[in-house]
Short mmCIF file of C-alpha atoms and ligand atoms in Angstrom, two decimals:
data_model
loop_
_atom_site.label_atom_id
_atom_site.label_comp_id
_atom_site.label_asym_id
_atom_site.label_seq_id
_atom_site.Cartn_x
_atom_site.Cartn_y
_atom_site.Cartn_z
CA MET A 1 77.54 91.69 40.52
CA THR A 2 80.53 93.94 41.19
CA PRO A 3 81.46 96.31 38.38
CA LYS A 4 84.54 95.69 36.30
CA VAL A 5 86.92 98.55 37.03
CA ALA A 6 89.85 99.85 34.98
CA ILE A 7 92.42 101.99 36.75
CA ILE A 8 94.79 103.93 34.54
CA GLY A 9 98.17 104.67 36.11
CA ALA A 10 100.10 102.96 38.89
CA GLY A 11 101.32 105.98 40.84
CA PHE A 12 100.09 107.17 44.23
CA GLY A 13 96.52 107.57 42.91
CA GLY A 14 96.07 104.36 40.94
CA LEU A 15 97.71 102.25 43.62
CA CYS A 16 95.50 103.77 46.32
CA MET A 17 92.38 102.93 44.31
CA ALA A 18 93.58 99.38 43.67
CA ILE A 19 94.44 98.81 47.32
CA ARG A 20 91.06 100.08 48.51
CA LEU A 21 89.24 97.80 46.04
CA GLU A 22 91.39 94.88 47.14
CA ARG A 23 90.67 95.61 50.80
CA ALA A 24 86.94 95.81 50.04
CA GLY A 25 87.15 92.34 48.50
CA ILE A 26 86.53 93.64 44.97
CA GLY A 27 88.92 91.78 42.72
CA SER A 28 87.32 92.72 39.39
CA TYR A 29 89.79 95.45 38.51
CA THR A 30 92.84 95.92 36.30
CA VAL A 31 95.51 98.58 36.56
CA PHE A 32 97.00 99.77 33.27
CA GLU A 33 100.45 101.28 33.46
CA LYS A 34 102.23 102.64 30.40
CA ALA A 35 105.71 102.23 31.90
CA GLY A 36 107.53 99.08 32.90
CA ASP A 37 107.38 99.89 36.61
CA LEU A 38 105.02 101.45 39.13
CA GLY A 39 105.52 104.74 40.96
CA GLY A 40 104.27 107.45 38.58
CA THR A 41 106.01 110.75 39.14
CA TRP A 42 108.29 109.12 41.70
CA ARG A 43 109.49 106.65 39.09
CA ASP A 44 109.98 109.34 36.44
CA ASN A 45 111.68 112.02 38.53
CA GLY A 46 114.92 110.29 39.39
CA TYR A 47 117.14 113.37 39.08
CA PRO A 48 119.88 113.76 41.70
CA GLY A 49 118.44 115.19 44.90
CA ALA A 50 114.81 114.42 43.97
CA GLY A 51 112.59 114.32 46.99
CA CYS A 52 109.43 115.60 48.54
CA ASP A 53 109.02 118.79 50.49
CA ILE A 54 106.03 117.43 52.39
CA PRO A 55 107.16 115.48 55.47
CA SER A 56 107.40 111.69 55.07
CA HIS A 57 104.89 110.82 57.76
CA LEU A 58 102.21 112.85 56.00
CA TYR A 59 103.25 112.01 52.44
CA SER A 60 102.00 108.46 52.81
CA TYR A 61 98.65 106.64 52.94
CA SER A 62 96.71 106.97 56.21
CA PHE A 63 96.07 103.21 56.14
CA GLU A 64 99.74 102.36 55.65
CA LYS A 65 101.73 104.42 58.07
CA TYR A 66 105.37 103.63 57.76
CA ALA A 67 107.78 103.58 60.65
CA SER A 68 110.79 103.01 58.40
CA TRP A 69 111.13 106.56 57.03
CA THR A 70 114.75 107.50 57.55
CA ARG A 71 114.31 111.27 57.15
CA ARG A 72 111.83 113.96 58.02
CA TYR A 73 111.49 114.76 54.29
CA PRO A 74 111.63 111.69 52.05
CA GLY A 75 113.97 111.32 49.11
CA GLN A 76 112.67 109.90 45.82
CA PRO A 77 114.24 106.43 46.29
CA GLU A 78 112.53 106.07 49.65
CA ILE A 79 109.13 107.15 48.32
CA LEU A 80 109.45 104.70 45.44
CA LYS A 81 110.40 101.96 47.90
CA TYR A 82 107.32 102.83 49.99
CA LEU A 83 105.05 102.51 46.93
CA HIS A 84 106.57 99.12 46.06
CA HIS A 85 106.08 98.08 49.68
CA CYS A 86 102.38 99.05 49.50
CA ALA A 87 101.81 97.30 46.16
CA ASP A 88 103.30 94.08 47.54
CA LYS A 89 101.75 94.22 50.99
CA TYR A 90 98.23 94.68 49.60
CA GLY A 91 98.70 92.26 46.71
CA VAL A 92 97.91 94.67 43.87
CA ARG A 93 101.07 94.23 41.80
CA ARG A 94 99.68 91.11 40.13
CA LYS A 95 96.78 93.23 38.83
CA ILE A 96 99.01 95.75 37.06
CA ARG A 97 99.46 95.40 33.32
CA PHE A 98 102.79 97.07 32.78
CA ALA A 99 103.96 98.58 29.49
CA THR A 100 100.33 98.99 28.44
CA GLU A 101 99.45 102.52 27.47
CA ILE A 102 95.78 103.40 27.11
CA THR A 103 95.31 105.76 24.17
CA ALA A 104 91.52 106.02 24.13
CA ALA A 105 88.51 105.55 26.40
CA ASP A 106 85.14 105.51 24.62
CA PHE A 107 81.72 105.15 26.23
CA ASP A 108 79.20 103.27 24.08
CA GLY A 109 76.11 104.19 26.11
CA SER A 110 76.52 101.36 28.52
CA ARG A 111 80.21 100.49 29.00
CA TRP A 112 83.64 101.97 28.56
CA HIS A 113 85.97 100.59 25.91
CA LEU A 114 89.66 101.13 26.51
CA THR A 115 92.07 100.93 23.62
CA THR A 116 95.73 100.20 24.17
CA GLU A 117 98.58 101.59 22.12
CA GLY A 118 98.88 98.18 20.53
CA GLY A 119 95.29 98.52 19.26
CA ARG A 120 93.65 96.03 21.64
CA SER A 121 90.30 96.93 23.17
CA GLU A 122 88.63 95.82 26.39
CA ALA A 123 85.30 96.81 28.00
CA PHE A 124 84.85 98.01 31.58
CA ASP A 125 81.95 99.32 33.67
CA VAL A 126 83.99 101.93 35.49
CA VAL A 127 87.16 103.84 34.61
CA VAL A 128 89.34 105.55 37.20
CA MET A 129 91.99 107.88 35.79
CA GLY A 130 95.08 108.07 37.96
CA VAL A 131 97.47 109.68 35.51
CA GLY A 132 98.41 112.70 37.63
CA GLN A 133 98.94 116.36 36.79
CA LEU A 134 102.71 116.40 36.36
CA ASN A 135 103.30 113.39 34.13
CA ARG A 136 104.19 115.02 30.81
CA PRO A 137 107.39 117.07 30.69
CA ARG A 138 107.08 120.44 29.01
CA LEU A 139 110.00 121.39 26.82
CA PRO A 140 110.17 125.09 26.00
CA ASP A 141 109.76 126.40 22.51
CA ILE A 142 113.10 128.16 22.07
CA PRO A 143 114.43 128.59 18.51
CA GLY A 144 117.41 126.39 17.67
CA MET A 145 116.87 123.70 20.31
CA ARG A 146 117.44 120.93 17.79
CA GLU A 147 120.71 122.43 16.63
CA PHE A 148 122.44 122.00 19.98
CA GLU A 149 125.45 119.68 19.55
CA GLY A 150 125.92 118.78 23.20
CA THR A 151 123.69 116.67 25.46
CA SER A 152 120.30 117.93 26.55
CA PHE A 153 117.45 116.43 28.53
CA HIS A 154 114.46 117.32 30.71
CA SER A 155 114.74 117.04 34.49
CA ALA A 156 111.99 114.40 34.58
CA ARG A 157 113.89 112.29 32.00
CA TRP A 158 117.31 112.56 33.58
CA ASN A 159 120.15 111.11 31.56
CA HIS A 160 121.97 109.08 34.20
CA GLU A 161 124.51 107.82 31.66
CA HIS A 162 125.75 111.32 31.05
CA ASP A 163 128.59 112.42 33.35
CA LEU A 164 128.42 116.10 34.26
CA THR A 165 131.76 116.08 36.07
CA GLY A 166 134.02 118.90 34.93
CA GLY A 167 131.55 120.01 32.24
CA ARG A 168 129.79 123.29 31.47
CA VAL A 169 126.09 123.02 32.23
CA ALA A 170 123.12 125.27 31.48
CA VAL A 171 119.98 124.78 33.55
CA ILE A 172 116.87 126.43 32.13
CA GLY A 173 114.17 126.95 34.75
CA ASN A 174 114.38 127.41 38.50
CA GLY A 175 111.31 125.74 40.03
CA SER A 176 111.19 123.02 42.71
CA SER A 177 112.91 120.47 40.46
CA ALA A 178 115.87 122.72 39.60
CA ALA A 179 116.18 123.76 43.24
CA GLN A 180 116.67 120.13 44.19
CA PHE A 181 119.21 119.08 41.56
CA VAL A 182 121.20 122.32 41.10
CA PRO A 183 123.22 121.77 44.32
CA HIS A 184 124.26 118.31 43.08
CA VAL A 185 125.16 119.50 39.60
CA ALA A 186 127.02 122.55 40.93
CA GLU A 187 129.30 120.30 42.97
CA ARG A 188 130.36 118.34 39.88
CA ALA A 189 130.28 120.77 36.99
CA GLU A 190 133.10 123.11 36.14
CA ARG A 191 130.52 125.84 35.44
CA LEU A 192 126.79 126.05 35.85
CA GLU A 193 124.63 128.80 34.35
CA LEU A 194 121.14 128.90 35.80
CA PHE A 195 118.76 130.67 33.44
CA GLN A 196 116.06 132.24 35.55
CA ARG A 197 113.03 133.85 33.99
CA THR A 198 111.17 134.62 37.23
CA PRO A 199 112.58 134.32 40.76
CA ASN A 200 110.80 132.10 43.28
CA TRP A 201 110.03 132.45 46.95
CA VAL A 202 112.12 129.96 48.92
CA ILE A 203 111.74 128.93 52.57
CA PRO A 204 114.06 126.61 54.51
CA LYS A 205 113.53 122.87 54.65
CA PRO A 206 114.14 121.68 58.21
CA ASP A 207 115.24 118.23 57.13
CA ALA A 208 116.92 115.73 59.48
CA THR A 209 117.41 112.01 59.74
CA PHE A 210 115.34 110.09 62.27
CA ALA A 211 117.57 108.57 64.93
CA PRO A 212 117.18 104.78 65.37
CA ALA A 213 115.42 105.44 68.70
CA ALA A 214 112.85 107.67 66.99
CA ARG A 215 112.19 105.03 64.35
CA LEU A 216 111.74 102.40 67.03
CA ALA A 217 109.33 104.69 68.84
CA PHE A 218 107.32 105.17 65.63
CA ARG A 219 107.27 101.41 65.10
CA TYR A 220 106.15 100.42 68.59
CA LEU A 221 104.03 103.42 69.51
CA PRO A 222 101.56 103.78 66.61
CA GLY A 223 99.78 106.51 68.58
CA LEU A 224 102.95 108.58 68.40
CA GLN A 225 103.11 108.27 64.62
CA ARG A 226 99.42 109.19 64.33
CA ALA A 227 99.88 112.23 66.55
CA TYR A 228 102.99 113.35 64.62
CA ARG A 229 101.17 113.01 61.30
CA GLU A 230 98.20 114.93 62.64
CA TRP A 231 100.46 117.68 63.95
CA ILE A 232 102.11 118.16 60.52
CA PHE A 233 98.70 118.17 58.85
CA ARG A 234 97.27 120.76 61.26
CA TYR A 235 100.35 122.96 60.92
CA ALA A 236 99.95 122.98 57.12
CA GLU A 237 96.23 123.72 57.40
CA ASN A 238 96.44 126.39 60.06
CA THR A 239 99.65 128.18 59.09
CA LEU A 240 100.43 127.60 55.41
CA TYR A 241 96.91 127.58 54.01
CA PRO A 242 95.99 131.04 55.41
CA ALA A 243 99.09 132.45 53.66
CA LEU A 244 97.75 131.23 50.30
CA ALA A 245 94.28 132.55 51.12
CA GLN A 246 95.82 135.96 51.85
CA GLY A 247 95.03 135.55 55.51
CA TRP A 248 96.93 136.19 58.74
CA SER A 249 100.15 134.30 57.83
CA ARG A 250 100.65 135.87 54.41
CA GLU A 251 103.17 138.42 55.68
CA LEU A 252 104.80 135.79 57.88
CA LEU A 253 105.52 133.62 54.83
CA ARG A 254 107.00 136.55 52.91
CA LYS A 255 109.18 137.57 55.83
CA ARG A 256 110.34 134.02 56.43
CA ALA A 257 111.38 133.71 52.78
CA LEU A 258 113.15 137.08 52.77
CA ALA A 259 114.98 136.20 56.01
CA HIS A 260 116.09 132.91 54.40
CA LEU A 261 117.35 134.79 51.34
CA HIS A 262 119.27 137.28 53.49
CA ALA A 263 120.72 134.56 55.69
CA GLN A 264 121.98 132.51 52.75
CA VAL A 265 122.88 135.06 50.06
CA ALA A 266 125.39 137.74 51.06
CA ASP A 267 125.88 139.34 47.63
CA PRO A 268 123.30 142.17 47.25
CA SER A 269 123.21 141.97 43.44
CA LEU A 270 122.50 138.22 43.52
CA ARG A 271 119.92 138.81 46.25
CA ALA A 272 118.20 141.39 44.08
CA LYS A 273 118.03 138.90 41.20
CA LEU A 274 116.51 136.29 43.50
CA THR A 275 113.86 138.53 45.06
CA PRO A 276 110.41 137.91 43.59
CA GLY A 277 108.12 140.75 42.68
CA TYR A 278 104.83 138.91 43.19
CA PRO A 279 103.10 137.63 46.36
CA ALA A 280 104.57 134.59 48.14
CA GLY A 281 102.59 131.44 47.33
CA CYS A 282 101.41 132.69 43.93
CA LYS A 283 103.78 130.20 42.30
CA ARG A 284 104.64 127.05 44.25
CA VAL A 285 106.87 128.11 47.17
CA ILE A 286 110.17 126.24 47.08
CA ILE A 287 111.05 124.54 50.34
CA ASP A 288 114.78 124.01 50.25
CA SER A 289 117.89 124.88 52.22
CA ALA A 290 120.59 123.90 49.70
CA PHE A 291 119.50 125.89 46.63
CA TYR A 292 120.71 129.38 47.59
CA PRO A 293 124.11 128.18 48.87
CA ALA A 294 124.61 126.44 45.50
CA LEU A 295 123.84 129.69 43.67
CA CYS A 296 126.51 131.46 45.73
CA ARG A 297 129.29 129.13 44.57
CA PRO A 298 132.01 130.72 42.42
CA ASN A 299 131.33 128.27 39.56
CA VAL A 300 127.61 129.15 39.41
CA ASP A 301 125.99 132.12 37.72
CA VAL A 302 122.33 133.16 37.73
CA VAL A 303 121.50 134.56 34.30
CA THR A 304 118.37 136.67 34.07
CA ASP A 305 118.67 137.96 30.48
CA ARG A 306 116.02 136.69 28.13
CA ILE A 307 117.05 133.58 26.18
CA VAL A 308 116.72 134.26 22.46
CA ARG A 309 118.17 131.12 20.94
CA ILE A 310 119.79 127.76 21.55
CA THR A 311 122.85 127.58 19.31
CA PRO A 312 124.90 124.50 18.36
CA LYS A 313 127.35 125.46 21.13
CA GLY A 314 125.05 126.72 23.87
CA VAL A 315 122.60 129.41 24.88
CA ARG A 316 122.33 132.91 23.48
CA THR A 317 120.57 135.61 25.46
CA ALA A 318 119.67 139.14 24.51
CA GLU A 319 122.96 140.26 26.11
CA SER A 320 125.48 137.46 25.72
CA SER A 321 126.34 133.91 24.61
CA TYR A 322 127.16 130.95 26.86
CA GLU A 323 129.03 127.91 25.54
CA VAL A 324 127.95 124.76 27.35
CA ASP A 325 128.28 120.98 27.00
CA THR A 326 124.92 120.12 28.54
CA ILE A 327 121.52 121.78 28.73
CA ILE A 328 119.08 120.59 31.39
CA TYR A 329 115.52 121.73 30.85
CA ALA A 330 113.88 122.14 34.25
CA THR A 331 110.90 123.69 32.55
CA GLY A 332 108.09 121.85 34.28
CA PHE A 333 105.12 119.93 32.98
CA ARG A 334 102.09 120.21 30.70
CA SER A 335 100.04 120.51 33.84
CA THR A 336 96.79 121.94 32.49
CA GLU A 337 96.35 119.29 29.78
CA PHE A 338 94.58 116.80 32.01
CA LEU A 339 94.43 113.22 30.64
CA ALA A 340 96.20 114.18 27.40
CA PRO A 341 97.14 112.65 25.04
CA MET A 342 94.35 110.14 25.70
CA ARG A 343 91.14 110.51 23.67
CA VAL A 344 88.11 110.31 25.94
CA THR A 345 84.60 110.26 24.48
CA GLY A 346 81.55 110.06 26.67
CA ARG A 347 77.77 109.92 26.30
CA GLY A 348 76.57 110.92 22.82
CA GLY A 349 80.15 110.90 21.51
CA ARG A 350 81.06 113.97 23.59
CA ASP A 351 84.80 114.63 23.46
CA LEU A 352 86.30 115.48 26.86
CA ALA A 353 89.07 117.65 25.39
CA GLU A 354 86.40 119.71 23.61
CA GLN A 355 84.29 119.96 26.77
CA TRP A 356 87.40 121.24 28.52
CA ALA A 357 88.42 123.69 25.78
CA ASP A 358 88.24 126.61 28.26
CA GLY A 359 90.06 124.65 30.96
CA ALA A 360 89.56 121.29 32.66
CA GLU A 361 86.88 121.10 35.35
CA ALA A 362 85.14 118.37 37.28
CA TYR A 363 82.81 118.13 40.26
CA LEU A 364 85.09 117.69 43.30
CA GLY A 365 87.81 117.30 40.66
CA ILE A 366 86.43 113.78 40.26
CA SER A 367 83.45 113.61 37.86
CA ALA A 368 82.46 115.43 34.69
CA PRO A 369 78.94 115.71 33.15
CA ASN A 370 78.46 113.51 30.05
CA PHE A 371 81.06 111.04 31.29
CA PRO A 372 79.22 108.47 33.42
CA ASN A 373 81.23 106.08 35.57
CA LEU A 374 84.43 107.92 34.76
CA PHE A 375 86.31 109.15 37.82
CA LEU A 376 89.48 111.18 38.16
CA LEU A 377 92.13 111.05 40.84
CA TYR A 378 94.20 114.22 41.35
CA GLY A 379 91.93 115.79 38.74
CA PRO A 380 91.18 119.48 38.07
CA ASN A 381 91.40 121.82 41.09
CA THR A 382 92.69 119.23 43.52
CA ASN A 383 96.35 120.18 43.69
CA LEU A 384 97.57 121.81 46.90
CA GLY A 385 100.30 124.32 47.53
CA HIS A 386 100.28 123.70 51.27
CA ASN A 387 99.51 120.10 52.19
CA SER A 388 99.78 116.48 51.05
CA ILE A 389 98.32 115.38 47.72
CA VAL A 390 98.16 111.86 49.10
CA PHE A 391 95.51 113.11 51.53
CA MET A 392 93.49 114.51 48.61
CA ILE A 393 93.82 111.24 46.68
CA GLU A 394 92.47 109.31 49.66
CA CYS A 395 89.46 111.66 49.83
CA GLN A 396 88.81 111.01 46.13
CA VAL A 397 89.10 107.26 46.54
CA ASN A 398 86.67 107.41 49.50
CA HIS A 399 84.20 109.22 47.26
CA ILE A 400 84.56 106.72 44.41
CA MET A 401 84.16 103.83 46.85
CA ALA A 402 80.90 105.44 48.03
CA CYS A 403 79.72 105.58 44.39
CA LEU A 404 80.50 101.94 43.69
CA PRO A 405 77.38 100.39 45.30
CA HIS A 406 75.32 102.45 42.83
CA LEU A 407 77.25 101.00 39.91
CA SER A 408 76.59 97.31 40.40
CA ARG A 409 74.15 95.57 38.03
CA GLY A 410 74.79 98.00 35.19
CA GLY A 411 74.28 101.24 37.17
CA ARG A 412 75.68 104.36 35.51
CA LEU A 413 76.27 107.46 37.59
CA GLU A 414 76.78 110.86 36.06
CA VAL A 415 77.17 114.15 37.88
CA ARG A 416 74.14 116.42 37.39
CA PRO A 417 74.87 119.47 35.17
CA GLU A 418 73.33 121.83 37.74
CA VAL A 419 75.59 120.39 40.44
CA MET A 420 78.58 120.97 38.18
CA ALA A 421 77.45 124.57 37.52
CA ALA A 422 77.09 125.20 41.27
CA TRP A 423 80.50 123.67 41.84
CA ARG A 424 82.06 125.94 39.20
CA ALA A 425 80.47 129.02 40.81
CA ARG A 426 81.72 127.94 44.22
CA LEU A 427 85.25 127.45 42.92
CA ASP A 428 85.22 130.84 41.17
CA ALA A 429 84.08 132.56 44.36
CA SER A 430 86.74 130.84 46.49
CA MET A 431 89.42 131.41 43.87
CA ALA A 432 88.95 135.18 44.15
CA ARG A 433 90.49 135.25 47.63
CA MET A 434 93.49 133.09 46.76
CA VAL A 435 96.94 134.44 46.00
CA TRP A 436 97.30 132.71 42.60
CA GLY A 437 95.90 135.58 40.53
CA GLY A 438 99.05 137.68 40.87
CA CYS A 439 101.42 135.81 38.54
CA GLN A 440 101.63 133.12 35.85
CA SER A 441 102.26 129.56 37.05
CA TRP A 442 101.70 125.93 36.19
CA TYR A 443 98.46 126.14 38.18
CA LYS A 444 96.80 128.09 35.35
CA THR A 445 95.93 127.88 31.69
CA ALA A 446 97.53 130.36 29.30
CA GLU A 447 94.26 132.33 29.53
CA GLY A 448 94.69 132.67 33.29
CA ARG A 449 92.12 130.19 34.63
CA VAL A 450 93.34 128.24 37.67
CA THR A 451 92.56 124.64 36.72
CA ASN A 452 94.96 122.83 39.01
CA ASN A 453 94.62 124.09 42.56
CA TRP A 454 92.06 123.51 45.26
CA PRO A 455 91.16 126.91 46.75
CA GLY A 456 90.19 125.69 50.21
CA PRO A 457 91.63 123.93 53.20
CA ALA A 458 92.19 120.20 52.79
CA THR A 459 89.77 119.51 55.65
CA LEU A 460 86.96 121.19 53.69
CA TYR A 461 87.73 118.98 50.72
CA ARG A 462 87.51 115.93 52.99
CA ARG A 463 84.09 117.04 54.21
CA LEU A 464 82.77 117.67 50.70
CA THR A 465 84.02 114.39 49.26
CA ALA A 466 82.55 112.49 52.23
CA ARG A 467 78.97 113.51 51.29
CA PRO A 468 76.83 110.65 49.98
CA PRO A 469 76.85 110.86 46.18
CA ARG A 470 73.10 110.34 45.68
CA ARG A 471 72.11 114.02 45.37
CA ALA A 472 74.98 115.08 43.13
CA TYR A 473 74.63 112.25 40.64
CA ARG A 474 71.88 110.82 38.49
CA GLN A 475 71.54 107.43 36.89
CA VAL A 476 71.75 107.60 33.10
O1 N01 B 1 108.49 122.98 37.20
P1 N01 B 1 107.93 124.48 37.37
P2 N01 B 1 109.24 122.04 38.24
N1 N01 B 1 112.36 129.91 29.18
O2 N01 B 1 106.79 124.57 36.41
C1 N01 B 1 110.86 127.98 33.64
C2 N01 B 1 106.30 119.60 41.92
N2 N01 B 1 107.56 119.20 42.49
O3 N01 B 1 109.52 120.76 37.56
O4 N01 B 1 108.52 130.80 36.41
C3 N01 B 1 112.87 130.05 30.40
O5 N01 B 1 107.69 124.82 38.77
C4 N01 B 1 109.80 128.59 34.51
O6 N01 B 1 109.94 130.00 34.51
P3 N01 B 1 108.67 130.94 34.90
C5 N01 B 1 105.95 120.94 42.57
O7 N01 B 1 104.58 121.01 42.78
C6 N01 B 1 107.49 118.87 43.77
O8 N01 B 1 110.37 122.73 38.90
O9 N01 B 1 107.49 130.36 34.17
N3 N01 B 1 112.37 129.47 31.49
C7 N01 B 1 110.13 127.92 35.84
O10 N01 B 1 111.19 128.53 36.48
C8 N01 B 1 106.42 121.87 41.53
O11 N01 B 1 105.83 123.14 41.60
C9 N01 B 1 108.60 118.55 44.43
O12 N01 B 1 109.05 132.28 34.47
C10 N01 B 1 111.29 128.72 31.34
C11 N01 B 1 110.56 126.53 35.41
O13 N01 B 1 110.93 126.62 34.05
C12 N01 B 1 106.09 121.11 40.27
O14 N01 B 1 106.46 119.78 40.56
C13 N01 B 1 109.83 118.52 43.79
C14 N01 B 1 110.69 128.51 30.09
C15 N01 B 1 109.46 125.51 35.54
O15 N01 B 1 109.15 125.36 36.89
C16 N01 B 1 106.81 121.53 39.04
O16 N01 B 1 108.18 121.83 39.37
C17 N01 B 1 109.89 118.87 42.45
C18 N01 B 1 111.27 129.14 28.97
N4 N01 B 1 110.75 129.02 27.76
C19 N01 B 1 108.73 119.21 41.81
N5 N01 B 1 109.62 127.70 30.26
C20 N01 B 1 108.41 118.23 45.84
O17 N01 B 1 109.28 118.40 46.64
C21 N01 B 1 109.56 127.42 31.57
N6 N01 B 1 110.55 128.04 32.22
C22 N01 B 1 107.05 117.74 46.28
#
């Protein structure tokens, strides 16, 4: 008897899991999706200029290579189209229950009971969480935000009805999201004030469209597409990863970013504002070629004074006041609150949020002690700053698929506590050599524990997740 599987979330992770089950002939699964459409972060982040800074041919499933990519780096509409294509091609769309938010998952000693927002409950043998790390926008806590009389919104909830043409716009935050939409807003707005708390390292994005001949070659020469994908992957592993691990390319990354800054920003005072004072890679490096030119426009100002208040008319800093019509919060996500706001209770009524009070953790980022048959995709310590998350998700799905045969006929697998303890020690040891200690970022809890990033090469993660699960897990 195949287990009954619930997958929560229909983004890259949830869809991958559903497709792999479908391909294995296991039809006893349901995907729960809180929104009315699939796509996860690529459905939510529809701001102008949204896209991915990992090349298209790598930012896709290995089993569904796609010859139709039009650009080297995919835009959000194209990624969303790809996900729809996958859902239809592999027949998983019919298994998605849209507009169904799961608010609680409770283990009763033998099965998981999922509760929907509407109060309905359904039992499953296995739960796979595919809710992502960057799914809940984080609004800052600045006094007076509610008093603002203009229009305001978060970058991941873009107000497409609101016309920015000719208006005065404040953008708060300058991470990857802001870097992508600022050039578009700057072209339309009369004035744009970018409020920067900490500068970021930026390297160029060598984007280009694929000529029709190249696309034909990718379509008819699958070996070419495989080789290209492998080349991008190896480049990321062998050049970018060592920079994050403070290895041979660390100085190269810094110099590349500084050269990019010097090439694109002529004004020395603006350059000084944009020069970070922490190691490159500590926060997510921005890969973009249009951000700096936008900041050099005469209608754009980079404000580095501390914001003290949002007023009815705009933004007040320690030094000055700025009247604006629109405030765009590009302030990131509640990245360390994994699975929130869902309540998850495991064996013996153990609350997962309580177990994770000092920071989320899971063996391989996939399984947590006391929570049998509960698996996470893109869970704790599986984010990358150098390579494709889709690769990591596929490793996780491979691992879960290897667990499934042990879960038929009422089997319940739980990671052994000693395996989890060894995993934690291994992560701590590897974390010490990584660059992330030198600044605050969305990779860390407020207390400074890195809960989001994987501190090794992606190939190592593939090897570890490919191990047979028998030794790490016990039946409960
Ligand atoms: O968010 P962020 P994001 N007052 O957390 C500032 C992925 N992504 O949405 O650095 C003033 O990076 C904060 O300042 P500081 C990618 O992994 C990928 O831009 O904390 N400022 C920072 O500048 C990325 O890393 C793509 O000092 C405040 C900004 O807000 C992740 O998503 C594209 C503040 C938040 O930056 C998140 O990016 C886009 C306050 N109170 C995004 N609070 C790809 O291309 C926060 N800030 C794959």
